[in-house]
């Protein structure tokens, strides 16, 4: 559905929301469920908000097939808050935690965790980040509190596929901020799965944390109450005022995902969208260049350079300018890597991806001299 005046928004997050969701929000803005108030004006302890909250939790459980031995929490502080909350909650009697650093976000997570637990990296990360090093060569052990990984590195476009890392009998911790519900998820071996809602699932401000029950209740004494999984579960995520508007937005997005056929259907569409763009890159004789190891290419954040492996600033600027003229925004790569990044989150349609593909083909015809 294309609405007048709307841009095609390839932002990395906060990112595009489905138009159906935005229209529903608009429709309900002044009068939610005939209550005569907006949902963001309601008490978080009202019966009606409780219904919305519990329904949102049930929808996550249903769509992601979350096993019964996991709790679903609504927290604040973003993915970044969880970088601290994880060691605070999970250290227990352990001496250290193992970290798989495959990009900027897992690197930040490891850095933050060091304040609360001894961090061991399972391999020495090497830049530029382009792959997941061979698992056989990792050094990690069964004494670690957990093994941490970022399921999708948003800045570099590196995604753990097709499976999560081998856990070696310690709980796996997954940061799914940028591929939350982009594909079916296997909870096997996982202890905590978390992410902010602002890319695939709604608005900034809501952090969804899915925690295995046996890991709860071991938090360090210094853990702030709002970061304590135990406190949050004991209060059904109402320890303090939650981001009510964010929970409402996610509720609508989840219903939209369900109406689209659930995670398998969404995944198939995401494969088509990203396949379209990677296909153009691979058939361009190096004019478009994606540095990421093909096995780990992200279906969410497609990162590439124009005019060869190190990119040609002038061409990239021309490309971005032309994209804007064609109604496409936020295609500029992260400042630390440069180039182009097309974030193809769930709400981006195949038609919108095709507009980008058409522009890439046109641009290549004009400037590819190979
Ligand atoms: N992890 C990943 C993979 C991210 O992409 C981001 C945000 N872009 C974060 C963590 C940090 O999330 P927040 O900004 O919600 O703290």
mmCIF file with all atom_site columns, C-alpha atoms in Angstrom, residues 16-148:
data_model
loop_
_atom_site.group_PDB
_atom_site.id
_atom_site.type_symbol
_atom_site.label_atom_id
_atom_site.label_alt_id
_atom_site.label_comp_id
_atom_site.label_asym_id
_atom_site.label_entity_id
_atom_site.label_seq_id
_atom_site.pdbx_PDB_ins_code
_atom_site.Cartn_x
_atom_site.Cartn_y
_atom_site.Cartn_z
_atom_site.occupancy
_atom_site.B_iso_or_equiv
_atom_site.pdbx_formal_charge
_atom_site.auth_seq_id
_atom_site.auth_comp_id
_atom_site.auth_asym_id
_atom_site.auth_atom_id
_atom_site.pdbx_PDB_model_num
ATOM 1   C CA . UNK A 1 16  ? 9.643   1.881   8.695  1.00 0.00 ? 16  UNK A CA 1
ATOM 2   C CA . UNK A 1 17  ? 6.421   0.596   10.227 1.00 0.00 ? 17  UNK A CA 1
ATOM 3   C CA . UNK A 1 18  ? 3.711   -1.080  8.148  1.00 0.00 ? 18  UNK A CA 1
ATOM 4   C CA . UNK A 1 19  ? 1.266   1.521   6.822  1.00 0.00 ? 19  UNK A CA 1
ATOM 5   C CA . UNK A 1 20  ? -1.629  -0.604  8.093  1.00 0.00 ? 20  UNK A CA 1
ATOM 6   C CA . UNK A 1 21  ? -0.241  -0.211  11.611 1.00 0.00 ? 21  UNK A CA 1
ATOM 7   C CA . UNK A 1 22  ? 0.233   3.549   11.296 1.00 0.00 ? 22  UNK A CA 1
ATOM 8   C CA . UNK A 1 23  ? -3.293  3.967   9.987  1.00 0.00 ? 23  UNK A CA 1
ATOM 9   C CA . UNK A 1 24  ? -4.728  1.912   12.836 1.00 0.00 ? 24  UNK A CA 1
ATOM 10  C CA . UNK A 1 25  ? -2.778  4.056   15.314 1.00 0.00 ? 25  UNK A CA 1
ATOM 11  C CA . UNK A 1 26  ? -4.155  7.163   13.678 1.00 0.00 ? 26  UNK A CA 1
ATOM 12  C CA . UNK A 1 27  ? -7.683  5.797   13.818 1.00 0.00 ? 27  UNK A CA 1
ATOM 13  C CA . UNK A 1 28  ? -7.376  4.916   17.516 1.00 0.00 ? 28  UNK A CA 1
ATOM 14  C CA . UNK A 1 29  ? -5.330  7.912   18.598 1.00 0.00 ? 29  UNK A CA 1
ATOM 15  C CA . UNK A 1 30  ? -8.157  9.882   20.219 1.00 0.00 ? 30  UNK A CA 1
ATOM 16  C CA . UNK A 1 31  ? -10.345 7.040   21.335 1.00 0.00 ? 31  UNK A CA 1
ATOM 17  C CA . UNK A 1 32  ? -8.832  3.644   22.050 1.00 0.00 ? 32  UNK A CA 1
ATOM 18  C CA . UNK A 1 33  ? -11.295 0.741   22.194 1.00 0.00 ? 33  UNK A CA 1
ATOM 19  C CA . UNK A 1 34  ? -14.171 3.144   22.847 1.00 0.00 ? 34  UNK A CA 1
ATOM 20  C CA . UNK A 1 35  ? -12.646 4.135   26.159 1.00 0.00 ? 35  UNK A CA 1
ATOM 21  C CA . UNK A 1 36  ? -12.650 7.829   25.223 1.00 0.00 ? 36  UNK A CA 1
ATOM 22  C CA . UNK A 1 37  ? -8.916  8.227   25.750 1.00 0.00 ? 37  UNK A CA 1
ATOM 23  C CA . UNK A 1 38  ? -5.773  7.479   23.786 1.00 0.00 ? 38  UNK A CA 1
ATOM 24  C CA . UNK A 1 39  ? -3.870  4.379   24.792 1.00 0.00 ? 39  UNK A CA 1
ATOM 25  C CA . UNK A 1 40  ? -0.941  6.612   25.831 1.00 0.00 ? 40  UNK A CA 1
ATOM 26  C CA . UNK A 1 41  ? -3.229  8.444   28.255 1.00 0.00 ? 41  UNK A CA 1
ATOM 27  C CA . UNK A 1 42  ? -4.315  5.327   30.107 1.00 0.00 ? 42  UNK A CA 1
ATOM 28  C CA . UNK A 1 43  ? -3.068  4.017   33.429 1.00 0.00 ? 43  UNK A CA 1
ATOM 29  C CA . UNK A 1 44  ? -0.614  1.174   32.966 1.00 0.00 ? 44  UNK A CA 1
ATOM 30  C CA . UNK A 1 45  ? -2.372  -0.503  35.878 1.00 0.00 ? 45  UNK A CA 1
ATOM 31  C CA . UNK A 1 46  ? -5.851  -0.291  34.368 1.00 0.00 ? 46  UNK A CA 1
ATOM 32  C CA . UNK A 1 47  ? -7.688  -3.492  33.523 1.00 0.00 ? 47  UNK A CA 1
ATOM 33  C CA . UNK A 1 48  ? -7.795  -2.506  29.853 1.00 0.00 ? 48  UNK A CA 1
ATOM 34  C CA . UNK A 1 49  ? -4.068  -1.920  29.607 1.00 0.00 ? 49  UNK A CA 1
ATOM 35  C CA . UNK A 1 50  ? -3.471  -5.242  31.351 1.00 0.00 ? 50  UNK A CA 1
ATOM 36  C CA . UNK A 1 51  ? -5.468  -6.955  28.610 1.00 0.00 ? 51  UNK A CA 1
ATOM 37  C CA . UNK A 1 52  ? -3.345  -5.270  25.942 1.00 0.00 ? 52  UNK A CA 1
ATOM 38  C CA . UNK A 1 53  ? -0.104  -6.174  27.727 1.00 0.00 ? 53  UNK A CA 1
ATOM 39  C CA . UNK A 1 54  ? -1.027  -9.828  28.166 1.00 0.00 ? 54  UNK A CA 1
ATOM 40  C CA . UNK A 1 55  ? -2.262  -10.096 24.616 1.00 0.00 ? 55  UNK A CA 1
ATOM 41  C CA . UNK A 1 56  ? 1.061   -8.687  23.362 1.00 0.00 ? 56  UNK A CA 1
ATOM 42  C CA . UNK A 1 57  ? 2.990   -11.256 25.392 1.00 0.00 ? 57  UNK A CA 1
ATOM 43  C CA . UNK A 1 58  ? 0.771   -14.045 24.025 1.00 0.00 ? 58  UNK A CA 1
ATOM 44  C CA . UNK A 1 59  ? 1.283   -12.863 20.466 1.00 0.00 ? 59  UNK A CA 1
ATOM 45  C CA . UNK A 1 60  ? 5.074   -12.979 20.862 1.00 0.00 ? 60  UNK A CA 1
ATOM 46  C CA . UNK A 1 61  ? 4.813   -16.459 22.364 1.00 0.00 ? 61  UNK A CA 1
ATOM 47  C CA . UNK A 1 62  ? 2.580   -17.656 19.554 1.00 0.00 ? 62  UNK A CA 1
ATOM 48  C CA . UNK A 1 63  ? 4.456   -16.105 16.625 1.00 0.00 ? 63  UNK A CA 1
ATOM 49  C CA . UNK A 1 64  ? 7.969   -16.972 17.804 1.00 0.00 ? 64  UNK A CA 1
ATOM 50  C CA . UNK A 1 65  ? 6.929   -20.293 19.257 1.00 0.00 ? 65  UNK A CA 1
ATOM 51  C CA . UNK A 1 66  ? 8.506   -19.372 22.585 1.00 0.00 ? 66  UNK A CA 1
ATOM 52  C CA . UNK A 1 67  ? 8.795   -22.507 24.760 1.00 0.00 ? 67  UNK A CA 1
ATOM 53  C CA . UNK A 1 68  ? 6.916   -22.623 28.091 1.00 0.00 ? 68  UNK A CA 1
ATOM 54  C CA . UNK A 1 69  ? 10.117  -22.480 30.124 1.00 0.00 ? 69  UNK A CA 1
ATOM 55  C CA . UNK A 1 70  ? 10.767  -18.920 28.962 1.00 0.00 ? 70  UNK A CA 1
ATOM 56  C CA . UNK A 1 71  ? 9.317   -15.690 30.314 1.00 0.00 ? 71  UNK A CA 1
ATOM 57  C CA . UNK A 1 72  ? 8.666   -12.667 28.095 1.00 0.00 ? 72  UNK A CA 1
ATOM 58  C CA . UNK A 1 73  ? 9.537   -9.305  29.633 1.00 0.00 ? 73  UNK A CA 1
ATOM 59  C CA . UNK A 1 74  ? 8.985   -5.734  28.567 1.00 0.00 ? 74  UNK A CA 1
ATOM 60  C CA . UNK A 1 75  ? 11.851  -3.566  29.695 1.00 0.00 ? 75  UNK A CA 1
ATOM 61  C CA . UNK A 1 76  ? 13.458  -0.210  28.922 1.00 0.00 ? 76  UNK A CA 1
ATOM 62  C CA . UNK A 1 77  ? 17.011  0.907   28.299 1.00 0.00 ? 77  UNK A CA 1
ATOM 63  C CA . UNK A 1 78  ? 17.207  -0.528  24.783 1.00 0.00 ? 78  UNK A CA 1
ATOM 64  C CA . UNK A 1 79  ? 19.530  -3.224  23.560 1.00 0.00 ? 79  UNK A CA 1
ATOM 65  C CA . UNK A 1 80  ? 22.287  -1.215  25.215 1.00 0.00 ? 80  UNK A CA 1
ATOM 66  C CA . UNK A 1 81  ? 20.609  -1.579  28.613 1.00 0.00 ? 81  UNK A CA 1
ATOM 67  C CA . UNK A 1 82  ? 20.696  -5.347  28.153 1.00 0.00 ? 82  UNK A CA 1
ATOM 68  C CA . UNK A 1 83  ? 24.441  -5.230  27.511 1.00 0.00 ? 83  UNK A CA 1
ATOM 69  C CA . UNK A 1 84  ? 24.644  -4.445  31.250 1.00 0.00 ? 84  UNK A CA 1
ATOM 70  C CA . UNK A 1 85  ? 21.534  -6.315  32.412 1.00 0.00 ? 85  UNK A CA 1
ATOM 71  C CA . UNK A 1 86  ? 22.810  -9.642  31.090 1.00 0.00 ? 86  UNK A CA 1
ATOM 72  C CA . UNK A 1 87  ? 25.972  -9.893  33.199 1.00 0.00 ? 87  UNK A CA 1
ATOM 73  C CA . UNK A 1 88  ? 24.146  -8.274  36.118 1.00 0.00 ? 88  UNK A CA 1
ATOM 74  C CA . UNK A 1 89  ? 21.460  -10.975 36.044 1.00 0.00 ? 89  UNK A CA 1
ATOM 75  C CA . UNK A 1 90  ? 23.463  -13.984 34.943 1.00 0.00 ? 90  UNK A CA 1
ATOM 76  C CA . UNK A 1 91  ? 26.860  -13.833 36.578 1.00 0.00 ? 91  UNK A CA 1
ATOM 77  C CA . UNK A 1 92  ? 25.812  -15.881 39.606 1.00 0.00 ? 92  UNK A CA 1
ATOM 78  C CA . UNK A 1 93  ? 28.849  -17.739 40.956 1.00 0.00 ? 93  UNK A CA 1
ATOM 79  C CA . UNK A 1 94  ? 30.628  -17.721 37.630 1.00 0.00 ? 94  UNK A CA 1
ATOM 80  C CA . UNK A 1 95  ? 33.936  -16.066 37.084 1.00 0.00 ? 95  UNK A CA 1
ATOM 81  C CA . UNK A 1 96  ? 33.559  -15.093 33.444 1.00 0.00 ? 96  UNK A CA 1
ATOM 82  C CA . UNK A 1 97  ? 31.375  -14.972 30.346 1.00 0.00 ? 97  UNK A CA 1
ATOM 83  C CA . UNK A 1 98  ? 32.335  -15.813 26.745 1.00 0.00 ? 98  UNK A CA 1
ATOM 84  C CA . UNK A 1 99  ? 31.700  -13.332 23.930 1.00 0.00 ? 99  UNK A CA 1
ATOM 85  C CA . UNK A 1 100 ? 31.584  -13.851 20.179 1.00 0.00 ? 100 UNK A CA 1
ATOM 86  C CA . UNK A 1 101 ? 32.536  -10.509 18.664 1.00 0.00 ? 101 UNK A CA 1
ATOM 87  C CA . UNK A 1 102 ? 31.528  -10.260 15.011 1.00 0.00 ? 102 UNK A CA 1
ATOM 88  C CA . UNK A 1 103 ? 30.876  -6.538  14.683 1.00 0.00 ? 103 UNK A CA 1
ATOM 89  C CA . UNK A 1 104 ? 30.246  -3.210  16.347 1.00 0.00 ? 104 UNK A CA 1
ATOM 90  C CA . UNK A 1 105 ? 27.285  -4.271  18.473 1.00 0.00 ? 105 UNK A CA 1
ATOM 91  C CA . UNK A 1 106 ? 28.742  -7.430  20.000 1.00 0.00 ? 106 UNK A CA 1
ATOM 92  C CA . UNK A 1 107 ? 31.926  -5.442  20.577 1.00 0.00 ? 107 UNK A CA 1
ATOM 93  C CA . UNK A 1 108 ? 29.961  -2.811  22.503 1.00 0.00 ? 108 UNK A CA 1
ATOM 94  C CA . UNK A 1 109 ? 28.173  -5.526  24.458 1.00 0.00 ? 109 UNK A CA 1
ATOM 95  C CA . UNK A 1 110 ? 31.488  -7.083  25.504 1.00 0.00 ? 110 UNK A CA 1
ATOM 96  C CA . UNK A 1 111 ? 32.877  -3.713  26.515 1.00 0.00 ? 111 UNK A CA 1
ATOM 97  C CA . UNK A 1 112 ? 29.884  -2.870  28.686 1.00 0.00 ? 112 UNK A CA 1
ATOM 98  C CA . UNK A 1 113 ? 29.783  -6.342  30.261 1.00 0.00 ? 113 UNK A CA 1
ATOM 99  C CA . UNK A 1 114 ? 33.361  -5.945  31.503 1.00 0.00 ? 114 UNK A CA 1
ATOM 100 C CA . UNK A 1 115 ? 32.055  -3.641  34.225 1.00 0.00 ? 115 UNK A CA 1
ATOM 101 C CA . UNK A 1 116 ? 30.123  -6.529  35.759 1.00 0.00 ? 116 UNK A CA 1
ATOM 102 C CA . UNK A 1 117 ? 31.886  -9.761  34.813 1.00 0.00 ? 117 UNK A CA 1
ATOM 103 C CA . UNK A 1 118 ? 35.211  -10.932 33.414 1.00 0.00 ? 118 UNK A CA 1
ATOM 104 C CA . UNK A 1 119 ? 34.809  -11.082 29.639 1.00 0.00 ? 119 UNK A CA 1
ATOM 105 C CA . UNK A 1 120 ? 36.622  -13.616 27.460 1.00 0.00 ? 120 UNK A CA 1
ATOM 106 C CA . UNK A 1 121 ? 36.426  -13.305 23.704 1.00 0.00 ? 121 UNK A CA 1
ATOM 107 C CA . UNK A 1 122 ? 36.226  -16.693 22.010 1.00 0.00 ? 122 UNK A CA 1
ATOM 108 C CA . UNK A 1 123 ? 38.500  -15.422 19.236 1.00 0.00 ? 123 UNK A CA 1
ATOM 109 C CA . UNK A 1 124 ? 40.425  -12.213 18.692 1.00 0.00 ? 124 UNK A CA 1
ATOM 110 C CA . UNK A 1 125 ? 38.118  -10.061 16.554 1.00 0.00 ? 125 UNK A CA 1
ATOM 111 C CA . UNK A 1 126 ? 39.745  -8.736  13.390 1.00 0.00 ? 126 UNK A CA 1
ATOM 112 C CA . UNK A 1 127 ? 38.602  -5.698  11.447 1.00 0.00 ? 127 UNK A CA 1
ATOM 113 C CA . UNK A 1 128 ? 37.039  -5.083  9.047  1.00 0.00 ? 128 UNK A CA 1
ATOM 114 C CA . UNK A 1 129 ? 34.221  -7.262  10.270 1.00 0.00 ? 129 UNK A CA 1
ATOM 115 C CA . UNK A 1 130 ? 33.113  -9.440  7.362  1.00 0.00 ? 130 UNK A CA 1
ATOM 116 C CA . UNK A 1 131 ? 32.492  -12.953 8.664  1.00 0.00 ? 131 UNK A CA 1
ATOM 117 C CA . UNK A 1 132 ? 31.987  -15.332 11.552 1.00 0.00 ? 132 UNK A CA 1
ATOM 118 C CA . UNK A 1 133 ? 35.315  -17.120 12.085 1.00 0.00 ? 133 UNK A CA 1
ATOM 119 C CA . UNK A 1 134 ? 35.345  -20.909 11.955 1.00 0.00 ? 134 UNK A CA 1
ATOM 120 C CA . UNK A 1 135 ? 33.624  -22.320 15.048 1.00 0.00 ? 135 UNK A CA 1
ATOM 121 C CA . UNK A 1 136 ? 36.209  -25.137 15.342 1.00 0.00 ? 136 UNK A CA 1
ATOM 122 C CA . UNK A 1 137 ? 38.818  -22.556 16.240 1.00 0.00 ? 137 UNK A CA 1
ATOM 123 C CA . UNK A 1 138 ? 36.890  -20.832 18.982 1.00 0.00 ? 138 UNK A CA 1
ATOM 124 C CA . UNK A 1 139 ? 38.182  -21.093 22.503 1.00 0.00 ? 139 UNK A CA 1
ATOM 125 C CA . UNK A 1 140 ? 35.444  -21.196 25.095 1.00 0.00 ? 140 UNK A CA 1
ATOM 126 C CA . UNK A 1 141 ? 34.532  -23.331 28.036 1.00 0.00 ? 141 UNK A CA 1
ATOM 127 C CA . UNK A 1 142 ? 31.750  -24.865 30.027 1.00 0.00 ? 142 UNK A CA 1
ATOM 128 C CA . UNK A 1 143 ? 32.524  -22.800 33.102 1.00 0.00 ? 143 UNK A CA 1
ATOM 129 C CA . UNK A 1 144 ? 31.364  -19.559 31.500 1.00 0.00 ? 144 UNK A CA 1
ATOM 130 C CA . UNK A 1 145 ? 28.171  -17.968 32.811 1.00 0.00 ? 145 UNK A CA 1
ATOM 131 C CA . UNK A 1 146 ? 26.976  -17.756 29.206 1.00 0.00 ? 146 UNK A CA 1
ATOM 132 C CA . UNK A 1 147 ? 28.046  -17.475 25.574 1.00 0.00 ? 147 UNK A CA 1
ATOM 133 C CA . UNK A 1 148 ? 27.005  -14.194 23.972 1.00 0.00 ? 148 UNK A CA 1
#
